[in-house]
Structure formats: C-alpha cells, structure tokens
Amino acid sequence: MNGNSIFKSRMARREALEGLLFAGPLLLGLLIFTLFPVLDSLYISFTKYNIFTPPEFIGLQNYRNLVNDSLFWQSLRITTIYSVISVPLQLVAGFAVALLMNQKVRGITIFRTIYYLPSVVSGVAVSLLWVWIFNPDYGLANVMLRAAYLPTQKWLTDPRTALGSFIFMSLWGIGGGMIIYLAGLQGVPQHLYESASMDGANIYQKFRHVTLPMMTPVIFYNLVMGIIGSFQVFTQAFVMTSGGPANATLFYVLYLFRQAFNYFRMGYASAMAWVLFAIILALTLLVLKSSSAWVYYEGERKR
Amino acid sequence: MKRKHTTELLTHIPLIALGVCFALPFFWLISTSLKPDAQIFRIPPVWIPHPMRWSNYPRAMRYIPFALYTWNTLRICLFCVIGTTLSCSLVAYSLARLKWRWRNWIFYSLLATMLLPGQVTMIPTFIIFKWLGWIGTPLPLIIPSFFGNAFSIFLLRQFFMTLPQELSDAARMDGCSDWGIYWRILMPLSKPALATVGLFTFIGSWNDFLGPLLYLNDERTYTLSLGLQMFVGQHGAEWAMLMAASTVMTLPIVILFFFTQKTFIQGIAMTGMKG
C-alpha cells in the first residue's frame, strides 16, 4: 500500500465517522420517536392498557373485538368513502386548475395566490369558518344555493349530507396539490412541445402524448400523498362535528383518538392504529405496483 | 395578435370565476367578523356590513387571553423552526455529501417513515413524555423537532445534491473540516431551501391542533388553535367574534405567505419534482 492510498482510506474512515455524527439527530430520532414507539405500539395492541396500571397481555383480543365493533366499521366505511371520492376529485381538479394556471396571461400570480392560500391556512380557524359557511339558516353555502334557485341543504347537520360537506370543503384546499402539478408542468421540456408541433400535433394530442405522460410521476406523488392524508382526517372532524350527526362523520382517526384519550383503551386504539397502517401500506403498495403500468420515468428510456 | 387576445380572454373567464369561488370564504370570514349581531342573521345576507363593527376585534381578543396564546404559539413555532432547520440540515448534509456505509439504507428507512401514520407512534410517544413528566408543558411539541423529520430532511438533501461537489473539494483542500463546509459553505448557499423548510415548519406548528390537544392541559399554556376550540366549547358560537378571532389567527400566516410566496413555491417545486 503506498502513502496515497493509506491517506485515502484514512479520509474515507474519517468521512464515515463524520457521516454518522452528522446523521446523529436522525439516528437518535428514528430510534426514540419511530423504532421504539412502533415496536411498543405493536406490543400494546396485544394488551389491555389504560396508562395508569401496567398493561395486561390479552393476545389477539383487541383485534377480535374490532371485528365486532360496529363503530369501528362505521368509521372505516366513512373514511373509505371520503378517500375514494375526495382523492380522485382533488387529483383531477388540482390538475385542471394547474393547467389553467400554466397559461401565460396577465395577473396570473394574483390568481395563483388566491388558489393556493386556502391550503396554507388550515386547522381550527378554518374549520370554524366552514361551520359558519355550512350554517343551514344563515350560512354562505345556502345563500349561494338560494341565489341559484337551488334547494338549500342541511349540510353538516344532516347525516345524509355531512360527509359530502367535508368532501366539498376539501376541494377548497386543492391548492397544495395544484402547486406541485404546476411545478411539474413548468418542468416539462419545451422542445417536446416544439417537436410535437412540427409533427402536426394539435392541442389535445400534445396534452395526451406529451403533458400527461410527463406528469405521471407528479400524479403518482399526489395520489400517494392524497391517500395517506385522506385516511388521517382529524382536526376538521373534531372541531366541526365531533363525529356527528349520528356518527356520519366519525372519521377513523377521530374514533381512534376517542378510544385512546377519552376511554383510555390504549390497547384497542393501538390495534386500530395498526389496522390503519396496514391499510395505508396496502394501498400504497397497490399504487406502487400499478405505477409501472402508467408512470413514466425519463431515466427508464435508457434501459 | 387578435387571436392571442381571445385565448387570453377565454383563459381569464374560468380563472376569475374560480378565483371568486376560492376567495369567497375569505370574504365571508372578514365580512362576518365586522358585523353587528343584528346583521349576522339576515336573509338575504348583508355582504358589506354597515356600519362596520371594528369593536368585534378587541372584544374577541379580550374574550380569550389572546396575547398569551399568541405568545405560547409563537414560542413553540420558533423553537420548532430552529430545531428543524438545524437538525434536518445536518442530517441532509450527511446523506447528500458524505459517504458512509449505511447511508442509503438509512435514507430509505427515513422515506419509509413517511408512510407510517402518526397514530401508530402517538400512544407510545405520549407514554414517553408522560414518563418524562412533560405532559402539560410545551416540550413534547418542541423537542421532537430537534431530531429531524423525513419531509424536511428529504427536501434539504435534494437541494444539497444540486450544489457542485467541487465546492466541498476545494474547501477540503484548503483544510476546511466537514463542519466548516457544512456551516460556512453549504448553509449560506442553501438559504432558499432552509427558508422553505422553516416556513413549512412554522405554518405546520402554527396550525397544529392534535399536538396541543394531547399535551397541553393547563389553560395558561394553550396555543391559539387549542384556545379557540376551547372557547367555542365554552361559549357556543358567537359568530362575529369567532370570525374576528379566526381572522386574527389566520392573518399572520397570510402575511407570511404574501412575503415569502416565491420561496414557498420554489420549495414545493423542489419536493414535487424529485419525488
């Protein structure tokens, strides 16, 4: 070994050490706030545990109880319906608005701000605003319906329309997805459009054969994030309806929270959390698996 | 030339129509916040309150200890911003610029945690903080940010990857340590990415509700979102005041957004593209 390579290997070793040091916060964080809680949560899900007395091992009992819990099924049903409707809706609406945003017209930045702003302000204040908007007597939603000579709705106060109201409200927040699409659209290389034009492609063909394929990675990203988000709705349900009326908006995480921190059934809530994790994982894997059929990655051409 | 005008007009019509839809809830928020009680319950509605009742604002801010809650919220936000930018940039530096054995493995497990719903770790984490005696203090809302989070690390890593490796090599030739390269070269060059992470963190903690709901049980430590929710629970909905309070609560975010729009949108572009 000559001096140079000894020096190099020493450099490499030092770099490895520094690498570990710099990543320290992450390694510790993964350990303390992820790995340990995940394992602990799995264990708790097999126990009866109310935080105040030590957990008592009961095997699969929590999971068995879940199967017979009608409110569990209700919450799963509600959340699934919400996800199945709102995710594709947001995907399409966000994309459509992004296409509109991508036009070079005057005042576009102002519009971009207006569309994007609702997705930045969220949480309790916005939830309260929507309770007021959905007020059956004096709310903005019914004011608009009346103006259009349409029948007014009871919105959040009727079990039949409550979940729909949440889906409607979620459309106000499509700005988040829209901005990501917009970034994607602006990243589509201009020369692709130019060569398409030279081949005599019209607007629709350019969209179908250039824009859409180039955007599939972004659609994929928004789809996965949308699915994950839709299964974790909490604040809006807690603030706006606390699950009512007649459990029509008893979102999964709201029910989980209730089991854990109102009834102190930590074991049961942990079992629910694991079922949720399994659902999210399964759906993500499904999307991932399907992605090879419809997601186009530029790098793949080289293969 | 004429054709360009027509297409511009055709684009403007849906843009404006949609823009009105998106802006209307905001308008309704502000309009309600300025109404005397009698004008709130009227059909057809009063769009622009007359006279405008500005006193709803001071009244709303006296109803709940607004200044205290704002301070509580701000304090948590600021610590989270410091914690997140520091820890995540350190980790991102390691993952993007240093070569070590488990690097990729760690990076992929980090990405995998994005799929892990917070509910899985919620209860054990709560138990940890209870064991530490931190329930009722803002510490559980602050301390985890010093250990990084997947999204911010990812974003910063992607940014660091785009900076030329020659910068580090040249600095190393001059005897600069990794800490020096990180702190004196990469960090100053990464201001836009750091600002994005800081902004996301700030807004995330400002809007956070579940965290304060879990960990804060003393009224004196409440954040704005928790305080506002509790206010409704106790007093029912007094819409004018409630909307005034909501306006004041969203205003800082709106102002922040207006001043940092460009950074914001660049940052999101970064995450979206490399995803």
Coordinates of C-alpha atoms in Angstrom, one line a residue:
Chain A
M1 CA 0.0 0.0 0.0
N2 CA 1.5 3.3 -0.9
G3 CA 1.1 6.5 1.1
N4 CA -1.5 7.9 -1.1
S5 CA -3.9 5.0 -0.6
I6 CA -3.3 5.0 3.1
F7 CA -4.2 8.6 3.1
K8 CA -7.3 7.9 1.1
S9 CA -8.5 5.1 3.3
R10 CA -8.0 7.3 6.4
M11 CA -10.0 10.0 4.7
A12 CA -12.7 7.5 3.9
R13 CA -12.8 6.3 7.5
R14 CA -13.0 9.9 8.8
E15 CA -15.8 10.7 6.4
A16 CA -17.7 7.6 7.6
L17 CA -17.4 8.8 11.1
E18 CA -18.4 12.3 10.3
G19 CA -21.3 10.9 8.3
L20 CA -22.6 9.1 11.4
L21 CA -22.0 12.1 13.5
F22 CA -23.9 14.5 11.2
A23 CA -26.7 12.0 10.9
G24 CA -26.8 11.7 14.7
P25 CA -30.1 13.6 15.3
L26 CA -31.8 11.4 12.7
L27 CA -30.5 8.2 14.1
L28 CA -31.5 9.1 17.6
G29 CA -34.8 10.4 16.3
L30 CA -35.6 7.2 14.4
L31 CA -34.7 5.2 17.5
I32 CA -36.6 7.3 20.1
F33 CA -39.6 8.6 18.1
T34 CA -40.0 5.8 15.5
L35 CA -38.5 2.5 16.1
F36 CA -39.2 2.2 19.8
P37 CA -42.8 3.6 19.6
V38 CA -43.6 1.3 16.6
L39 CA -42.5 -1.8 18.5
D40 CA -44.1 -0.6 21.7
S41 CA -47.3 0.2 19.9
L42 CA -47.4 -3.3 18.4
Y43 CA -46.9 -4.8 21.8
I44 CA -49.6 -2.5 23.4
S45 CA -52.0 -3.6 20.7
F46 CA -51.9 -7.1 22.2
T47 CA -52.7 -5.8 25.7
K48 CA -55.3 -4.2 27.8
Y49 CA -53.8 -1.0 28.9
N50 CA -55.2 2.2 30.4
I51 CA -51.8 4.0 31.0
F52 CA -52.4 4.1 34.8
T53 CA -52.0 0.4 35.5
P54 CA -49.4 -1.9 33.8
P55 CA -50.5 -3.4 30.5
E56 CA -52.1 -6.9 30.7
F57 CA -51.4 -9.2 27.8
I58 CA -54.5 -10.4 26.1
G59 CA -53.3 -11.7 22.8
L60 CA -55.4 -11.0 19.7
Q61 CA -58.4 -10.0 21.8
N62 CA -58.3 -6.3 20.7
Y63 CA -58.3 -7.3 17.0
R64 CA -61.1 -9.8 17.6
N65 CA -63.1 -7.0 19.3
L66 CA -62.5 -4.7 16.4
V67 CA -64.3 -7.1 14.0
N68 CA -67.4 -7.0 16.2
D69 CA -67.3 -3.2 16.8
S70 CA -69.9 -1.6 14.6
L71 CA -68.5 1.9 15.3
F72 CA -65.1 0.7 14.0
W73 CA -66.7 -0.5 10.8
Q74 CA -68.7 2.8 10.6
S75 CA -65.5 4.8 10.9
L76 CA -63.7 2.7 8.4
R77 CA -66.6 3.0 6.0
I78 CA -66.9 6.8 6.4
T79 CA -63.2 7.2 5.9
T80 CA -63.0 5.0 2.9
I81 CA -65.9 6.8 1.2
Y82 CA -64.2 10.1 1.9
S83 CA -61.0 8.8 0.5
V84 CA -62.5 7.2 -2.6
I85 CA -64.4 10.3 -3.6
S86 CA -62.2 13.2 -2.4
V87 CA -58.8 11.8 -3.6
P88 CA -59.6 11.4 -7.3
L89 CA -61.7 14.6 -7.2
Q90 CA -58.8 16.5 -5.8
L91 CA -56.4 14.9 -8.2
V92 CA -58.5 15.9 -11.3
A93 CA -59.5 19.3 -10.0
G94 CA -56.0 20.2 -8.9
F95 CA -54.6 19.1 -12.3
A96 CA -57.2 21.0 -14.2
V97 CA -56.6 24.2 -12.2
A98 CA -52.8 23.8 -12.6
L99 CA -53.3 23.6 -16.4
L100 CA -55.2 26.8 -16.3
M101 CA -52.5 28.3 -14.1
N102 CA -49.8 27.4 -16.5
Q103 CA -51.2 29.8 -19.2
K104 CA -49.2 32.9 -19.6
V105 CA -51.8 35.6 -19.0
R106 CA -51.9 38.8 -17.2
G107 CA -52.3 38.7 -13.4
I108 CA -51.5 35.0 -13.1
T109 CA -49.6 35.5 -9.9
I110 CA -52.6 37.0 -8.2
F111 CA -54.7 34.0 -9.2
R112 CA -52.0 31.7 -8.1
T113 CA -52.0 33.3 -4.7
I114 CA -55.8 33.2 -4.3
Y115 CA -56.0 29.5 -5.3
Y116 CA -53.1 28.5 -3.1
L117 CA -53.8 30.5 0.0
P118 CA -56.6 28.2 1.3
S119 CA -54.3 25.2 1.6
V120 CA -51.9 27.2 3.7
V121 CA -54.4 28.4 6.3
S122 CA -55.9 25.3 7.8
G123 CA -56.7 23.9 11.2
V124 CA -59.1 25.2 13.8
A125 CA -59.8 28.7 12.5
V126 CA -60.7 27.4 9.0
S127 CA -62.8 24.6 10.4
L128 CA -64.8 27.1 12.4
L129 CA -65.2 29.3 9.3
W130 CA -66.7 26.3 7.4
V131 CA -69.1 25.5 10.3
W132 CA -70.4 29.0 9.8
I133 CA -70.4 28.7 6.0
F134 CA -72.4 25.5 6.3
N135 CA -74.9 27.0 8.8
P136 CA -78.3 25.8 7.4
D137 CA -80.1 29.1 8.1
Y138 CA -77.6 31.9 7.5
G139 CA -74.5 30.3 6.0
L140 CA -72.8 31.2 2.8
A141 CA -73.4 27.8 1.2
N142 CA -77.1 28.1 1.4
V143 CA -77.0 31.7 0.4
M144 CA -75.4 30.7 -2.8
L145 CA -77.8 27.9 -3.4
R146 CA -80.7 30.2 -2.9
A147 CA -79.2 32.7 -5.3
A148 CA -79.1 29.9 -7.9
Y149 CA -82.7 28.9 -7.1
L150 CA -81.5 25.5 -5.9
P151 CA -82.9 23.7 -2.9
T152 CA -81.0 24.5 0.3
Q153 CA -79.2 21.8 2.2
K154 CA -78.7 21.0 5.9
W155 CA -75.0 20.3 5.3
L156 CA -73.3 19.2 8.5
T157 CA -76.5 18.8 10.5
D158 CA -77.9 16.0 8.3
P159 CA -76.3 12.6 8.4
R160 CA -77.0 12.2 4.7
T161 CA -75.1 15.3 3.6
A162 CA -72.5 15.7 6.4
L163 CA -69.8 13.6 4.8
G164 CA -70.5 15.3 1.4
S165 CA -69.9 18.6 3.1
F166 CA -66.5 17.5 4.2
I167 CA -65.7 16.4 0.7
F168 CA -66.9 19.7 -0.7
M169 CA -64.8 21.6 1.8
S170 CA -61.7 19.6 0.9
L171 CA -61.9 21.0 -2.6
W172 CA -61.1 24.4 -1.2
G173 CA -57.7 23.0 -0.3
I174 CA -56.7 21.7 -3.7
G175 CA -54.1 24.5 -4.0
G176 CA -51.5 22.3 -2.3
G177 CA -51.7 19.6 -5.0
M178 CA -52.1 22.3 -7.7
I179 CA -48.8 23.9 -6.9
I180 CA -47.0 20.6 -7.2
Y181 CA -48.7 20.0 -10.6
L182 CA -47.8 23.5 -11.7
A183 CA -44.1 22.9 -10.8
G184 CA -44.3 19.7 -12.8
L185 CA -45.9 21.4 -15.8
Q186 CA -43.3 24.1 -15.8
G187 CA -40.6 21.4 -15.8
V188 CA -41.8 19.7 -19.0
P189 CA -39.1 20.4 -21.6
Q190 CA -40.3 22.9 -24.1
H191 CA -38.6 21.1 -27.0
L192 CA -41.0 18.2 -26.6
Y193 CA -43.9 20.5 -27.4
E194 CA -42.0 22.0 -30.3
S195 CA -41.2 18.7 -31.9
A196 CA -44.8 17.6 -31.4
S197 CA -46.0 20.8 -33.2
M198 CA -43.6 20.0 -36.0
D199 CA -45.2 16.6 -36.3
G200 CA -48.5 18.4 -36.6
A201 CA -50.0 17.6 -33.2
N202 CA -53.0 19.6 -32.1
I203 CA -53.6 20.9 -28.5
Y204 CA -55.3 17.7 -27.4
Q205 CA -52.7 15.4 -28.8
K206 CA -50.0 17.5 -27.2
F207 CA -51.7 17.1 -23.9
R208 CA -52.4 13.4 -24.3
H209 CA -48.9 12.4 -25.6
V210 CA -46.6 15.0 -24.0
T211 CA -48.1 16.6 -21.0
L212 CA -49.9 13.7 -19.5
P213 CA -47.0 11.2 -19.7
M214 CA -44.5 13.7 -18.4
M215 CA -46.8 14.5 -15.5
T216 CA -47.4 10.9 -14.4
P217 CA -44.7 11.0 -11.7
V218 CA -46.2 14.1 -10.2
I219 CA -49.7 12.5 -10.4
F220 CA -48.3 9.4 -8.7
Y221 CA -46.8 11.5 -5.9
N222 CA -50.0 13.4 -5.3
L223 CA -52.0 10.2 -5.4
V224 CA -49.9 8.6 -2.7
M225 CA -49.9 11.7 -0.5
G226 CA -53.6 12.2 -1.1
I227 CA -54.4 8.6 0.0
I228 CA -52.3 8.9 3.1
G229 CA -53.8 12.3 4.0
S230 CA -57.4 11.2 3.4
F231 CA -57.1 8.4 5.9
Q232 CA -55.8 10.7 8.6
V233 CA -58.5 13.4 8.7
F234 CA -58.8 14.5 12.3
T235 CA -58.9 18.2 13.2
Q236 CA -61.8 19.2 10.9
A237 CA -64.0 16.3 12.2
F238 CA -63.1 17.0 15.8
V239 CA -63.8 20.8 15.5
M240 CA -66.8 20.8 13.1
T241 CA -69.0 17.8 14.0
S242 CA -67.1 15.8 16.6
G243 CA -68.2 12.8 14.5
G244 CA -71.8 13.6 14.4
P245 CA -74.6 13.7 13.4
A246 CA -75.4 10.0 14.1
N247 CA -71.7 9.2 13.6
A248 CA -71.9 10.3 9.9
T249 CA -68.5 11.9 10.2
L250 CA -66.9 9.6 12.6
F251 CA -63.5 9.5 10.8
Y252 CA -61.2 6.7 11.6
V253 CA -58.6 8.7 13.4
L254 CA -61.3 10.6 15.4
Y255 CA -62.6 7.3 16.7
L256 CA -59.1 6.1 17.4
F257 CA -58.4 9.3 19.4
R258 CA -61.6 8.8 21.3
Q259 CA -60.7 5.2 22.2
A260 CA -57.3 6.3 23.4
F261 CA -57.8 9.5 25.2
N262 CA -61.5 9.6 26.2
Y263 CA -61.9 5.9 27.2
F264 CA -58.2 5.2 27.8
R265 CA -58.3 2.0 25.9
M266 CA -54.8 2.2 24.7
G267 CA -54.5 -1.4 23.6
Y268 CA -57.6 -1.1 21.5
A269 CA -56.6 2.2 20.0
S270 CA -53.1 0.7 19.1
A271 CA -54.8 -2.2 17.4
M272 CA -56.8 0.4 15.4
A273 CA -53.6 2.2 14.5
W274 CA -52.0 -1.0 13.2
V275 CA -55.0 -1.7 11.1
L276 CA -54.8 1.8 9.7
F277 CA -51.1 1.3 9.0
A278 CA -51.9 -2.0 7.2
I279 CA -54.5 -0.3 5.0
I280 CA -52.2 2.6 4.1
L281 CA -49.3 0.3 3.4
A282 CA -51.5 -2.0 1.2
L283 CA -52.9 0.9 -0.8
T284 CA -49.5 2.4 -1.3
L285 CA -48.1 -0.9 -2.4
L286 CA -51.0 -1.3 -4.8
V287 CA -50.4 2.1 -6.3
L288 CA -46.7 1.5 -6.5
K289 CA -47.3 -1.9 -8.2
S290 CA -49.6 -0.4 -10.7
S291 CA -47.2 2.5 -11.3
S292 CA -45.0 0.6 -13.7
A293 CA -48.0 0.4 -16.0
W294 CA -48.7 4.1 -16.0
V295 CA -46.0 6.2 -14.5
Y296 CA -43.4 7.3 -17.0
Y297 CA -39.8 8.0 -15.7
E298 CA -37.4 9.7 -18.1
G299 CA -34.5 7.6 -16.8
E300 CA -36.3 4.4 -18.0
R301 CA -35.7 5.1 -21.6
K302 CA -32.1 4.3 -21.2
R303 CA -32.8 0.7 -20.2
Chain B
M1 CA -52.5 39.3 -32.4
K2 CA -56.2 39.2 -32.2
R3 CA -56.3 35.5 -31.7
K4 CA -54.0 35.9 -28.7
H5 CA -56.5 38.3 -27.1
T6 CA -59.3 35.8 -27.5
T7 CA -57.4 33.0 -25.9
E8 CA -56.3 35.3 -23.1
L9 CA -59.9 36.2 -22.5
L10 CA -61.0 32.6 -22.7
T11 CA -58.5 31.8 -20.0
H12 CA -59.4 34.7 -17.9
I13 CA -63.1 33.8 -17.6
P14 CA -62.6 30.5 -15.8
L15 CA -59.7 31.9 -13.8
I16 CA -61.9 34.7 -12.5
A17 CA -64.9 32.5 -11.9
L18 CA -62.8 30.0 -9.9
G19 CA -60.9 32.8 -8.2
V20 CA -64.2 34.2 -6.9
C21 CA -65.1 30.7 -5.5
F22 CA -61.8 30.4 -3.8
A23 CA -61.9 33.9 -2.4
L24 CA -65.5 33.9 -1.3
P25 CA -65.0 32.0 2.0
F26 CA -62.3 34.6 3.0
F27 CA -64.6 37.4 2.1
W28 CA -67.4 35.8 4.2
L29 CA -64.9 35.4 7.1
I30 CA -64.0 39.1 7.1
S31 CA -67.5 40.3 6.4
T32 CA -68.9 38.3 9.3
S33 CA -66.2 39.5 11.6
L34 CA -67.2 43.1 11.1
K35 CA -71.0 42.6 11.5
P36 CA -73.1 43.9 14.4
D37 CA -75.0 40.9 15.8
A38 CA -78.3 42.0 14.1
Q39 CA -76.8 41.8 10.6
I40 CA -75.4 38.3 11.0
F41 CA -78.8 36.7 11.0
R42 CA -80.4 38.2 8.0
I43 CA -81.7 36.9 4.7
P44 CA -80.7 37.9 2.1
P45 CA -77.3 38.4 3.8
V46 CA -75.5 41.6 4.3
W47 CA -72.4 41.4 2.2
I48 CA -70.7 44.5 3.3
P49 CA -71.6 45.3 6.9
H50 CA -72.8 48.8 7.5
P51 CA -71.7 50.2 9.9
M52 CA -68.6 48.1 10.3
R53 CA -68.2 47.0 13.8
W54 CA -64.5 47.1 14.4
S55 CA -65.0 46.6 18.1
N56 CA -65.6 42.9 17.4
Y57 CA -61.9 42.5 17.2
P58 CA -60.9 43.9 20.6
R59 CA -63.8 42.2 22.1
A60 CA -62.8 38.8 20.7
M61 CA -59.2 39.4 21.9
R62 CA -60.4 40.1 25.4
Y63 CA -62.7 37.1 25.5
I64 CA -59.8 34.7 25.4
P65 CA -56.3 35.6 26.6
F66 CA -55.2 36.3 23.0
A67 CA -51.8 37.8 23.7
L68 CA -50.8 34.9 26.0
Y69 CA -52.0 32.3 23.5
T70 CA -50.2 34.1 20.6
W71 CA -47.0 34.2 22.6
N72 CA -47.4 30.5 23.6
T73 CA -47.9 29.6 19.9
L74 CA -45.1 31.8 18.6
R75 CA -42.7 30.3 21.1
I76 CA -43.4 26.8 20.0
C77 CA -43.2 27.8 16.4
L78 CA -39.9 29.5 16.7
F79 CA -38.2 26.6 18.6
C80 CA -39.6 24.2 16.1
V81 CA -38.2 26.2 13.2
I82 CA -34.8 26.4 14.8
G83 CA -34.8 22.7 15.8
T84 CA -36.0 21.5 12.4
T85 CA -33.7 23.6 10.2
L86 CA -30.6 22.8 12.3
S87 CA -31.2 19.1 12.7
C88 CA -32.5 18.4 9.3
S89 CA -29.7 20.3 7.5
L90 CA -27.1 18.4 9.5
V91 CA -28.7 15.1 8.6
A92 CA -29.2 16.2 5.0
Y93 CA -25.6 17.2 4.7
S94 CA -24.6 13.7 5.9
L95 CA -27.0 12.0 3.5
A96 CA -26.1 14.1 0.5
R97 CA -22.4 14.9 0.8
L98 CA -20.7 12.3 2.9
K99 CA -20.1 8.7 2.0
W100 CA -20.7 6.2 4.7
R101 CA -21.8 2.7 4.8
W102 CA -25.4 2.7 5.9
R103 CA -26.2 6.0 4.2
N104 CA -28.6 4.7 1.6
W105 CA -30.2 2.2 3.9
I106 CA -30.9 5.0 6.5
F107 CA -32.2 7.3 3.8
Y108 CA -34.7 4.7 2.6
S109 CA -35.9 3.9 6.0
L110 CA -36.4 7.6 6.5
L111 CA -38.5 7.8 3.4
A112 CA -40.5 4.7 4.6
T113 CA -41.4 6.5 7.8
M114 CA -43.4 8.9 5.6
L115 CA -45.9 6.1 5.1
L116 CA -46.1 5.4 8.8
P117 CA -49.3 7.1 10.1
G118 CA -48.6 9.3 13.2
Q119 CA -51.3 7.3 15.0
V120 CA -49.1 4.3 15.3
T121 CA -46.4 6.1 17.3
M122 CA -48.9 8.5 19.0
I123 CA -49.6 6.4 22.1
P124 CA -46.1 5.2 22.9
T125 CA -44.8 8.7 22.3
F126 CA -47.4 10.0 24.7
I127 CA -46.3 7.5 27.3
I128 CA -42.6 8.5 26.8
F129 CA -43.5 12.1 27.5
K130 CA -45.7 11.2 30.4
W131 CA -42.8 9.2 31.9
L132 CA -40.6 12.3 31.4
G133 CA -43.2 14.4 33.2
W134 CA -43.5 16.7 30.2
I135 CA -47.3 16.5 29.9
G136 CA -48.8 20.0 30.4
T137 CA -45.6 21.6 29.1
P138 CA -44.8 22.6 25.5
L139 CA -41.7 20.4 25.5
P140 CA -43.4 17.5 23.7
L141 CA -44.3 19.9 20.9
I142 CA -40.8 21.3 20.6
I143 CA -38.2 18.6 21.4
P144 CA -39.0 16.1 18.6
S145 CA -38.3 18.8 16.0
F146 CA -34.6 18.7 17.1
F147 CA -34.5 15.1 15.9
G148 CA -35.5 15.9 12.3
N149 CA -38.4 14.9 10.2
A150 CA -38.5 12.9 7.0
F151 CA -40.0 15.6 4.8
S152 CA -37.6 18.4 5.6
I153 CA -34.6 16.1 5.5
F154 CA -35.7 14.9 2.1
L155 CA -36.2 18.4 0.8
L156 CA -32.8 19.7 2.1
R157 CA -31.0 16.6 0.8
Q158 CA -32.4 17.1 -2.6
F159 CA -31.2 20.7 -2.5
F160 CA -27.7 19.8 -1.3
M161 CA -27.3 17.3 -4.0
T162 CA -27.7 20.1 -6.6
L163 CA -24.7 22.1 -5.2
P164 CA -21.5 21.3 -7.1
Q165 CA -19.2 18.8 -5.3
E166 CA -16.2 20.9 -6.3
L167 CA -17.2 23.4 -3.7
S168 CA -16.6 20.9 -0.9
D169 CA -13.5 19.5 -2.5
A170 CA -11.9 22.9 -2.9
A171 CA -12.7 23.8 0.7
R172 CA -11.3 20.5 1.9
M173 CA -8.1 21.2 0.0
D174 CA -7.8 24.4 2.0
G175 CA -8.1 22.4 5.2
C176 CA -11.7 23.1 5.9
S177 CA -13.4 20.5 8.1
D178 CA -16.8 19.0 7.3
W179 CA -18.3 21.2 9.9
G180 CA -16.8 24.2 8.3
I181 CA -18.0 23.1 4.8
Y182 CA -21.5 22.5 6.2
W183 CA -21.7 25.7 8.2
R184 CA -19.8 28.2 6.2
I185 CA -20.3 27.0 2.6
L186 CA -23.4 24.9 2.2
M187 CA -25.7 26.6 4.7
P188 CA -25.2 30.1 3.3
L189 CA -25.8 28.7 -0.2
S190 CA -29.0 26.9 0.9
K191 CA -30.9 29.9 2.2
P192 CA -33.9 29.3 -0.1
A193 CA -34.2 25.7 0.8
L194 CA -33.7 26.5 4.5
A195 CA -36.3 29.2 4.3
T196 CA -38.8 26.7 2.7
V197 CA -38.3 24.2 5.5
G198 CA -38.6 27.0 8.1
L199 CA -41.8 28.2 6.6
F200 CA -43.4 24.8 6.4
T201 CA -42.4 24.1 9.9
F202 CA -43.7 27.4 11.2
I203 CA -47.1 27.0 9.4
G204 CA -47.3 23.4 10.5
S205 CA -46.8 24.2 14.1
W206 CA -49.0 27.3 14.0
N207 CA -51.9 25.2 12.6
D208 CA -51.2 22.1 14.7
F209 CA -54.2 21.1 16.8
L210 CA -53.7 17.4 17.7
G211 CA -50.4 18.0 19.4
P212 CA -51.6 20.8 21.8
L213 CA -54.8 18.8 22.4
L214 CA -52.8 15.9 23.5
Y215 CA -50.1 17.6 25.6
L216 CA -51.4 20.9 26.9
N217 CA -53.9 20.7 29.7
D218 CA -53.2 24.0 31.5
E219 CA -55.0 27.0 30.2
R220 CA -52.0 29.2 30.6
T221 CA -50.0 27.1 28.1
Y222 CA -52.7 26.8 25.4
T223 CA -51.9 27.7 21.8
L224 CA -54.2 29.7 19.6
S225 CA -55.8 26.8 17.9
L226 CA -56.5 24.9 21.2
G227 CA -57.7 28.1 22.9
L228 CA -60.0 28.9 20.0
Q229 CA -61.5 25.5 20.1
M230 CA -62.0 25.6 23.9
F231 CA -63.6 29.0 23.5
V232 CA -66.3 27.6 21.2
G233 CA -66.8 24.7 23.6
Q234 CA -67.5 27.0 26.5
H235 CA -69.3 29.9 24.9
G236 CA -71.0 28.3 21.9
A237 CA -70.7 30.1 18.6
E238 CA -70.8 33.8 18.7
W239 CA -70.2 34.1 15.1
A240 CA -69.0 37.7 14.7
M241 CA -66.5 37.4 17.5
L242 CA -65.4 33.9 16.4
M243 CA -64.8 35.1 12.9
A244 CA -62.8 38.0 14.2
A245 CA -60.7 35.7 16.3
S246 CA -60.3 33.3 13.3
T247 CA -59.2 36.2 11.1
V248 CA -56.6 37.3 13.6
M249 CA -55.4 33.8 13.8
T250 CA -55.0 33.3 10.1
L251 CA -53.7 36.7 9.4
P252 CA -50.0 36.0 10.3
I253 CA -50.0 33.1 8.0
V254 CA -51.5 35.1 5.2
I255 CA -49.0 37.9 5.7
L256 CA -46.1 35.4 5.9
F257 CA -47.3 33.8 2.7
F258 CA -47.5 37.0 0.8
F259 CA -44.0 38.0 1.7
T260 CA -42.5 34.6 1.0
Q261 CA -44.5 33.4 -1.9
K262 CA -41.6 32.9 -4.2
T263 CA -39.5 30.9 -1.8
F264 CA -42.6 28.9 -0.9
I265 CA -43.4 27.9 -4.4
Q266 CA -39.8 27.1 -5.3
G267 CA -39.6 24.9 -2.3
I268 CA -42.7 22.9 -3.3
A269 CA -41.4 22.6 -6.8
M270 CA -38.3 21.0 -5.4
T271 CA -40.2 18.4 -3.4
G272 CA -42.6 17.7 -6.2
M273 CA -40.1 17.2 -8.9
K274 CA -37.6 15.0 -7.3
G275 CA -40.4 12.8 -5.7

